[in-house]
Coordinates of C-alpha atoms in Angstrom, one line a residue:
M1 CA 123.3 57.0 120.7
S2 CA 121.9 60.0 122.6
Q3 CA 123.6 62.4 120.1
T4 CA 121.9 60.6 117.2
V5 CA 118.5 60.9 118.9
I6 CA 119.1 64.6 119.5
N7 CA 120.1 65.1 115.8
Q8 CA 117.0 63.2 114.6
S9 CA 114.8 65.2 117.0
K10 CA 116.2 68.5 115.6
R11 CA 115.7 67.4 112.0
A12 CA 112.2 66.4 112.8
A13 CA 111.5 69.7 114.5
F14 CA 113.0 71.6 111.5
F15 CA 110.8 69.8 108.9
S16 CA 107.8 70.2 111.2
V17 CA 108.3 74.0 111.1
I18 CA 108.7 74.0 107.3
K19 CA 105.5 71.9 106.9
Q20 CA 103.6 74.3 109.2
S21 CA 104.9 77.3 107.3
L22 CA 103.6 75.9 104.0
Q23 CA 100.3 74.6 105.3
G24 CA 99.4 78.1 106.7
G25 CA 97.1 79.2 109.4
E26 CA 97.1 82.3 111.6
I27 CA 99.8 82.3 114.2
D28 CA 100.4 84.5 117.2
Y29 CA 103.9 85.8 116.7
T30 CA 104.0 87.7 120.0
V31 CA 105.0 84.5 121.9
G32 CA 107.4 81.6 121.4
S33 CA 110.8 81.4 119.7
I34 CA 111.7 84.4 117.6
R35 CA 113.8 82.2 115.3
R36 CA 110.8 79.9 114.7
S37 CA 108.5 82.9 114.1
V38 CA 110.9 84.3 111.4
V39 CA 111.1 80.9 109.7
L40 CA 107.3 80.4 109.7
L41 CA 106.8 83.8 108.1
A42 CA 109.9 83.9 105.9
I43 CA 109.5 80.6 104.0
P44 CA 106.1 81.4 102.4
M45 CA 107.0 85.0 102.0
M46 CA 110.1 84.2 100.1
L47 CA 108.3 81.7 97.9
E48 CA 105.6 84.3 97.3
M49 CA 108.1 86.9 96.1
I50 CA 109.9 84.3 94.0
L51 CA 106.6 83.6 92.3
E52 CA 105.9 87.3 91.8
S53 CA 109.2 87.7 90.0
V54 CA 108.5 84.7 87.8
F55 CA 105.8 86.7 86.0
A56 CA 108.3 88.9 84.3
L57 CA 110.8 86.1 83.7
V58 CA 108.2 83.9 82.1
D59 CA 107.2 86.8 79.8
L60 CA 110.9 87.5 79.1
Y61 CA 111.7 83.9 78.3
F62 CA 108.9 83.4 75.7
V63 CA 109.2 86.8 74.0
G64 CA 113.0 86.5 74.0
H65 CA 112.6 83.6 71.6
L66 CA 110.4 85.5 69.2
H67 CA 111.7 86.6 65.8
D68 CA 113.5 90.0 66.2
S69 CA 113.3 89.6 70.0
S70 CA 115.1 92.9 70.7
Y71 CA 112.0 95.0 70.4
A72 CA 110.0 92.5 72.4
I73 CA 112.5 92.3 75.3
Q74 CA 112.8 96.1 75.4
T75 CA 109.0 96.5 75.5
V76 CA 108.6 94.0 78.3
G77 CA 111.4 95.6 80.3
L78 CA 110.3 99.2 79.8
T79 CA 106.7 98.3 80.6
E80 CA 107.8 96.6 83.8
S81 CA 109.8 99.7 84.7
V82 CA 106.6 101.8 84.3
L83 CA 104.6 99.2 86.2
T84 CA 106.9 99.7 89.2
V85 CA 104.9 102.9 89.8
I86 CA 101.8 100.7 90.2
Y87 CA 103.8 98.2 92.3
S88 CA 104.8 101.2 94.5
L89 CA 101.1 102.1 95.0
A90 CA 100.2 98.5 95.7
I91 CA 103.1 97.9 98.1
G92 CA 102.5 101.2 99.9
I93 CA 98.9 100.5 100.5
S94 CA 99.6 96.9 101.4
M95 CA 102.2 98.0 103.9
A96 CA 99.7 100.3 105.5
A97 CA 97.2 97.4 105.7
T98 CA 99.9 95.1 107.1
A99 CA 100.9 97.7 109.7
V100 CA 97.3 98.3 110.9
V101 CA 96.0 94.7 110.6
S102 CA 99.1 93.3 112.4
R103 CA 98.8 95.9 115.2
R104 CA 95.1 95.1 115.7
I105 CA 95.8 91.4 115.7
G106 CA 98.5 92.0 118.3
E107 CA 95.9 93.9 120.3
K108 CA 93.6 90.9 119.9
D109 CA 91.0 92.9 118.0
P110 CA 90.2 90.9 114.8
E111 CA 87.0 92.9 114.1
A112 CA 89.0 96.1 113.7
A113 CA 91.7 94.3 111.6
S114 CA 89.0 93.0 109.2
K115 CA 87.5 96.4 108.7
A116 CA 90.9 98.0 108.1
G117 CA 91.6 95.5 105.4
M118 CA 88.4 96.2 103.5
Q119 CA 88.9 100.0 103.7
A120 CA 92.4 99.5 102.2
I121 CA 90.8 97.5 99.3
L122 CA 88.4 100.4 98.6
I123 CA 91.3 102.8 98.4
A124 CA 93.3 100.5 96.0
V125 CA 90.3 99.9 93.6
A126 CA 89.6 103.7 93.3
L127 CA 93.2 104.6 92.6
N128 CA 93.8 101.8 90.0
T129 CA 90.7 102.6 88.1
I130 CA 92.2 106.0 87.3
I131 CA 95.6 104.4 86.4
S132 CA 94.0 101.9 84.1
I133 CA 92.3 104.6 82.1
L134 CA 95.5 106.6 81.8
G135 CA 97.5 103.5 80.7
L136 CA 95.0 102.7 78.0
V137 CA 95.0 106.2 76.5
F138 CA 98.7 107.1 76.7
A139 CA 100.4 103.7 76.2
T140 CA 102.4 104.7 73.1
Q141 CA 103.5 108.1 74.5
I142 CA 104.7 106.4 77.7
L143 CA 106.9 104.0 75.8
L144 CA 108.4 106.9 73.7
W145 CA 109.1 108.9 76.8
M146 CA 110.9 105.9 78.3
G147 CA 113.4 106.0 75.4
A148 CA 111.9 103.4 73.1
S149 CA 112.2 104.0 69.3
A150 CA 109.1 104.8 67.3
E151 CA 109.0 101.3 65.9
V152 CA 109.3 99.7 69.4
A153 CA 106.7 102.0 70.8
Q154 CA 104.2 101.2 68.0
R155 CA 104.7 97.5 68.2
G156 CA 104.6 97.4 72.0
T157 CA 101.5 99.6 72.5
S158 CA 98.9 96.8 72.9
F159 CA 101.2 95.1 75.4
M160 CA 101.5 98.2 77.5
Q161 CA 97.7 98.9 77.3
L162 CA 96.8 95.4 78.6
M163 CA 99.4 95.5 81.4
M164 CA 98.4 98.9 82.7
G165 CA 94.7 98.4 82.0
S166 CA 94.7 95.4 84.3
S167 CA 96.6 97.2 87.1
V168 CA 93.8 96.5 89.6
F169 CA 94.8 92.8 89.6
I170 CA 98.4 93.8 90.4
A171 CA 97.2 96.1 93.3
L172 CA 94.8 93.5 94.7
L173 CA 97.4 90.7 94.6
F174 CA 99.8 92.8 96.7
L175 CA 97.2 94.3 99.0
I176 CA 95.2 91.2 99.9
N177 CA 98.5 89.3 100.5
G178 CA 99.5 92.2 102.8
I179 CA 96.3 91.8 104.7
F180 CA 96.9 88.0 105.1
R181 CA 100.5 88.6 106.2
G182 CA 99.4 91.1 108.8
A183 CA 97.0 88.5 110.2
G184 CA 99.9 86.1 110.4
N185 CA 98.8 83.8 107.5
A186 CA 101.6 84.2 104.9
A187 CA 100.9 80.8 103.3
I188 CA 97.6 81.9 101.7
A189 CA 99.6 84.8 100.1
M190 CA 102.1 82.4 98.8
K191 CA 99.5 80.0 97.4
S192 CA 97.7 82.8 95.5
L193 CA 100.9 83.4 93.6
W194 CA 101.1 79.7 92.9
V195 CA 97.7 79.8 91.2
A196 CA 98.6 83.0 89.2
N197 CA 102.0 81.7 88.0
I198 CA 100.9 78.2 87.0
A199 CA 98.2 79.8 84.9
N200 CA 100.6 82.3 83.4
I201 CA 103.2 79.6 82.6
I202 CA 100.5 77.5 80.9
L203 CA 98.8 80.4 79.0
C204 CA 102.0 82.2 77.9
P205 CA 103.0 79.8 75.1
I206 CA 99.4 79.3 74.1
F207 CA 98.7 83.0 73.5
I208 CA 102.2 84.0 72.3
N209 CA 102.7 81.2 69.8
G210 CA 99.1 80.1 69.2
F211 CA 97.5 76.7 70.0
G212 CA 94.5 75.1 68.3
P213 CA 91.7 77.7 67.9
V214 CA 93.8 80.3 69.7
P215 CA 95.8 82.5 67.3
A216 CA 99.4 83.6 67.8
F217 CA 99.3 87.0 69.5
G218 CA 103.0 87.3 69.8
L219 CA 104.2 89.9 72.3
T220 CA 100.6 90.9 73.1
G221 CA 99.9 87.3 74.1
A222 CA 102.3 87.6 77.0
A223 CA 100.2 90.4 78.4
I224 CA 97.0 88.4 77.9
A225 CA 98.4 85.4 79.7
T226 CA 99.8 87.5 82.6
T227 CA 96.5 89.4 83.1
L228 CA 94.5 86.2 83.1
G229 CA 97.0 84.6 85.6
R230 CA 96.9 87.5 88.0
G231 CA 93.1 87.6 87.7
L232 CA 92.9 83.9 88.8
G233 CA 95.2 84.6 91.7
V234 CA 92.9 87.4 92.9
V235 CA 89.9 85.1 92.7
Y236 CA 91.7 82.6 94.9
Q237 CA 92.5 85.4 97.4
L238 CA 88.9 86.6 97.5
Y239 CA 87.6 83.1 98.1
H240 CA 89.8 82.7 101.2
L241 CA 89.2 86.2 102.4
F242 CA 85.4 85.8 102.4
N243 CA 85.0 82.1 103.3
G244 CA 84.7 82.9 107.0
K245 CA 87.3 80.2 108.0
N246 CA 90.0 82.7 109.1
T247 CA 90.5 85.1 112.0
L248 CA 89.5 87.9 109.7
K249 CA 85.7 87.8 109.4
I250 CA 84.5 90.1 106.6
L251 CA 81.0 91.7 107.0
A252 CA 79.0 93.7 104.5
T253 CA 79.3 96.7 106.8
H254 CA 83.1 96.7 106.3
F255 CA 82.6 97.9 102.7
A256 CA 80.8 101.1 103.7
P257 CA 83.5 103.9 103.5
D258 CA 84.7 104.8 107.0
W259 CA 86.4 108.1 106.3
D260 CA 88.2 108.2 109.6
Q261 CA 89.7 104.7 108.9
I262 CA 90.5 105.7 105.3
K263 CA 92.2 108.9 106.5
A264 CA 94.3 106.8 109.0
L265 CA 95.3 104.3 106.3
I266 CA 96.2 107.1 103.8
K267 CA 98.3 108.8 106.5
I268 CA 100.4 105.6 106.8
A269 CA 100.1 104.6 103.1
S270 CA 101.0 108.0 101.6
P271 CA 104.6 108.1 102.6
A272 CA 104.9 104.4 102.0
V273 CA 103.6 104.9 98.5
L274 CA 105.9 107.9 98.1
Q275 CA 109.0 106.0 99.2
F276 CA 108.4 103.3 96.6
V277 CA 107.4 105.9 93.9
I278 CA 110.7 107.7 94.6
A279 CA 112.6 104.4 94.2
S280 CA 110.7 103.2 91.2
C281 CA 110.8 106.5 89.4
S282 CA 114.6 106.5 89.9
W283 CA 114.7 103.1 88.2
I284 CA 112.6 104.5 85.4
F285 CA 115.1 107.3 85.0
L286 CA 118.0 104.9 85.0
A287 CA 116.3 102.7 82.4
Q288 CA 115.8 105.8 80.2
L289 CA 119.4 106.8 80.7
V290 CA 120.6 103.4 79.6
A291 CA 118.3 103.4 76.6
T292 CA 119.6 106.8 75.4
T293 CA 123.3 106.0 76.0
G294 CA 123.3 102.3 75.1
G295 CA 120.7 102.1 72.3
D296 CA 118.2 99.3 71.8
H297 CA 120.7 96.5 72.6
G298 CA 122.0 98.3 75.6
S299 CA 118.5 98.8 76.9
A300 CA 117.5 95.2 76.2
G301 CA 120.6 94.0 78.0
Y302 CA 119.9 96.2 81.0
Q303 CA 116.3 95.1 81.2
T304 CA 117.3 91.4 81.0
A305 CA 119.8 92.0 83.9
L306 CA 117.2 93.9 85.9
R307 CA 114.6 91.1 85.6
L308 CA 117.2 88.6 86.8
L309 CA 118.2 91.0 89.6
M310 CA 114.6 91.3 90.7
F311 CA 114.2 87.5 90.6
F312 CA 117.0 87.2 93.1
M313 CA 116.0 90.3 95.1
L314 CA 112.3 89.5 95.6
P315 CA 112.9 86.4 97.7
A316 CA 115.1 88.5 100.0
W317 CA 112.3 91.1 100.1
G318 CA 109.9 88.3 101.0
L319 CA 112.2 87.3 103.9
S320 CA 112.5 90.9 105.0
N321 CA 108.7 91.1 105.0
A322 CA 108.8 88.9 108.1
A323 CA 110.2 91.8 110.0
S324 CA 107.1 93.9 109.1
T325 CA 104.6 91.4 110.6
L326 CA 106.7 90.6 113.6
V327 CA 107.3 94.3 114.5
G328 CA 103.6 95.2 114.0
Q329 CA 102.3 92.3 116.1
N330 CA 104.8 92.7 118.9
L331 CA 104.4 96.5 119.1
G332 CA 100.7 95.9 119.4
A333 CA 101.4 93.5 122.2
R334 CA 103.8 96.1 123.8
Q335 CA 106.8 93.8 123.5
I336 CA 109.3 96.3 122.1
E337 CA 112.4 94.4 122.9
R338 CA 111.0 91.3 121.1
A339 CA 110.2 93.4 118.1
E340 CA 113.8 94.6 117.9
Q341 CA 115.3 91.1 118.3
A342 CA 113.1 89.9 115.5
V343 CA 114.6 92.6 113.2
F344 CA 118.1 91.5 114.0
K345 CA 117.3 87.8 113.5
T346 CA 115.7 88.5 110.1
A347 CA 118.6 90.7 109.0
K348 CA 121.0 87.9 109.8
Y349 CA 119.2 85.4 107.7
N350 CA 118.8 87.8 104.8
V351 CA 122.6 88.5 104.8
L352 CA 123.3 84.8 104.5
F353 CA 120.8 84.5 101.7
M354 CA 122.2 87.4 99.8
A355 CA 125.8 86.2 100.2
V356 CA 124.9 83.0 98.4
I357 CA 123.1 85.0 95.7
T358 CA 126.2 87.2 95.2
I359 CA 128.3 84.2 94.5
L360 CA 125.8 82.7 92.1
S361 CA 125.5 86.0 90.2
L362 CA 129.2 86.6 89.9
T363 CA 129.9 83.0 88.7
G364 CA 126.8 82.2 86.7
A365 CA 125.9 85.5 85.0
Q366 CA 126.6 84.2 81.6
W367 CA 124.5 81.1 82.0
F368 CA 121.6 83.0 83.4
V369 CA 121.6 85.5 80.6
S370 CA 122.0 83.0 77.8
F371 CA 118.8 81.2 79.0
F372 CA 116.8 84.3 78.1
T373 CA 118.3 85.6 74.9
N374 CA 120.6 84.4 72.1
D375 CA 121.6 87.9 71.0
A376 CA 125.4 88.3 71.7
Q377 CA 125.2 92.1 72.1
I378 CA 122.3 91.9 74.6
Q379 CA 124.2 89.1 76.5
E380 CA 127.3 91.2 76.8
V381 CA 125.5 94.2 78.4
A382 CA 123.4 92.0 80.7
I383 CA 126.4 90.0 82.0
Q384 CA 128.3 93.2 82.8
A385 CA 125.3 94.7 84.5
I386 CA 124.6 91.6 86.7
R387 CA 128.3 91.4 87.9
I388 CA 128.5 95.0 88.8
M389 CA 125.1 95.3 90.5
S390 CA 125.6 92.1 92.5
V391 CA 128.5 93.6 94.4
G392 CA 126.1 95.3 96.8
Y393 CA 123.6 92.4 97.3
V394 CA 124.5 91.9 101.0
F395 CA 123.9 95.6 101.8
Y396 CA 120.6 95.4 99.8
G397 CA 119.5 92.5 102.1
I398 CA 120.1 94.5 105.3
G399 CA 118.5 97.6 104.0
M400 CA 115.3 95.7 103.0
V401 CA 114.9 94.3 106.5
L402 CA 115.3 97.8 108.1
M403 CA 112.8 99.4 105.6
N404 CA 110.2 96.7 106.4
A405 CA 110.8 97.1 110.1
F406 CA 110.1 100.9 109.9
N407 CA 107.0 100.3 107.7
G408 CA 105.7 97.5 110.0
A409 CA 105.9 99.9 112.9
G410 CA 103.9 102.5 110.9
D411 CA 107.0 104.8 110.7
T412 CA 106.7 105.1 106.9
W413 CA 108.2 108.6 106.7
T414 CA 111.7 107.5 107.7
P415 CA 112.3 105.2 104.8
T416 CA 110.7 107.8 102.5
W417 CA 113.3 110.4 103.4
V418 CA 116.1 107.9 103.1
N419 CA 114.9 106.9 99.6
L420 CA 114.5 110.5 98.5
F421 CA 118.0 111.5 99.4
G422 CA 119.6 108.2 98.5
F423 CA 118.0 107.9 95.1
W424 CA 117.2 111.4 93.8
F425 CA 120.0 113.4 95.4
F426 CA 122.7 110.7 95.1
Q427 CA 122.1 107.8 92.8
I428 CA 120.6 109.6 89.8
P429 CA 123.2 112.5 89.8
L430 CA 125.9 109.9 90.2
A431 CA 124.6 107.8 87.3
Y432 CA 124.1 110.8 85.1
V433 CA 127.7 112.1 85.7
L434 CA 129.2 108.7 85.1
A435 CA 127.1 107.9 82.0
K436 CA 127.1 111.3 80.3
Y437 CA 130.0 113.5 81.6
L438 CA 132.5 110.7 82.0
Q439 CA 131.1 109.0 78.9
M440 CA 130.9 105.6 80.6
G441 CA 127.4 105.0 79.1
P442 CA 125.4 102.1 80.6
T443 CA 128.4 101.0 82.7
G444 CA 128.2 104.2 84.7
V445 CA 124.6 103.5 85.5
F446 CA 125.4 100.0 86.6
I447 CA 128.1 101.3 89.0
A448 CA 125.8 103.9 90.5
I449 CA 123.3 101.3 91.7
P450 CA 125.3 99.3 94.3
V451 CA 127.1 102.5 95.5
A452 CA 123.8 104.2 96.2
E453 CA 122.1 101.1 97.7
T454 CA 125.0 100.6 100.1
S455 CA 124.7 104.3 101.2
L456 CA 121.0 103.8 101.8
T457 CA 121.6 100.8 104.0
L458 CA 124.2 102.6 106.2
A459 CA 121.8 105.5 106.7
S460 CA 119.0 103.1 107.6
I461 CA 121.2 101.4 110.3
V462 CA 121.8 104.8 112.0
L463 CA 118.1 105.7 112.0
F464 CA 117.0 102.3 113.2
R465 CA 119.3 102.6 116.2
R466 CA 117.8 105.9 117.1
G467 CA 114.5 104.1 117.9
K468 CA 111.9 106.5 116.7
W469 CA 110.0 103.6 115.2
K470 CA 109.4 102.1 118.7
K471 CA 107.1 105.0 119.6
M472 CA 104.8 105.0 116.6
Q473 CA 101.0 104.8 117.1
V474 CA 98.7 103.4 114.4

């Protein structure tokens, strides 16, 4: 009887933690159970990243069922590859905001945390205004440079223009969510993606296929729906940021540029942005290499596989984000050992998650791919890509946690150097040699990905154990 009572008590406690993680609210992660802290942060962060990945999958699903879907799938994939540069800027700035906000929260200084968040928003808006203009002007040229044929580039120009022209919504979604995560309220970040995705799922078929007075925009309709969905998500974020009901109290004075604060944020954000630009540009190079060696069907198959890979990888990234908040808050509270234990605990959970995803990818690749395209040639390439790339999933999971731990501590240069050497001096040359010189084509590119990612993780483990991240001041 007593054992039954104990089991019931454990189940009740478990569901209580899940409920609390979904309801949200700012929590002090410098005290209490580390396992509980990881779960409270990880659940909404994983759901947030799943929802972020849904954007591309929803677009891919609907355009994949258009007539002559090869050009549409390729356009979506190539555009997403270019948008990874914008994601890199957004993630880099959001990491700086998370690092500073979480450190100030750990020091019990919410006023400074609020000001830091607003200064980060000023930086993001300024940068993305420039990016939007460039995207609108050079959309066709960008698609051609990525390896698209002249026909694909011409038909996909308006899609690219809309997606890049609305880059400020992408930046703000990532950045404001990073501010909330730093403050310990990951649930609001998750819910903003709910709003954005529900809107996108409803609007995609309407604008792509037409409905009532709304004409069928085809591929361009996917960009319209995604832009509107992200815009609504940002509105939801801004409401919660400014409603005065959270620890972060935003004042009008916080919007006046504080150049010392901006310089401090840029100092942290620059290498963080660089580390993701390095990674994303390497993915762009790989996409271009596949397009030139595998043709339109090879490119479309790789892009399909990549979207599915990101769908599975982003939840793991969300879980690893827990390490960033926990490290930042606990270093702010001068609890270094607790920060280190939080990283180990988060890595353990991510390994378990990625092990499950590896099995699903190896056994269910054909089913996953067939859901998005009926083209047999695209399916063949995509299935091969998924099975090869999934071999390194467990190592990806560990590497993500360590990268977020470095960034959460404000040590953004360490993962930047790891990415530079791992991607540009190892992955890209390896992919080029395999694809071109050994004439393996796209298969060579697929092999280079898990080999390089595993090497990155092993290097990160060595650097994490050296402990430089424990001494960072932000």
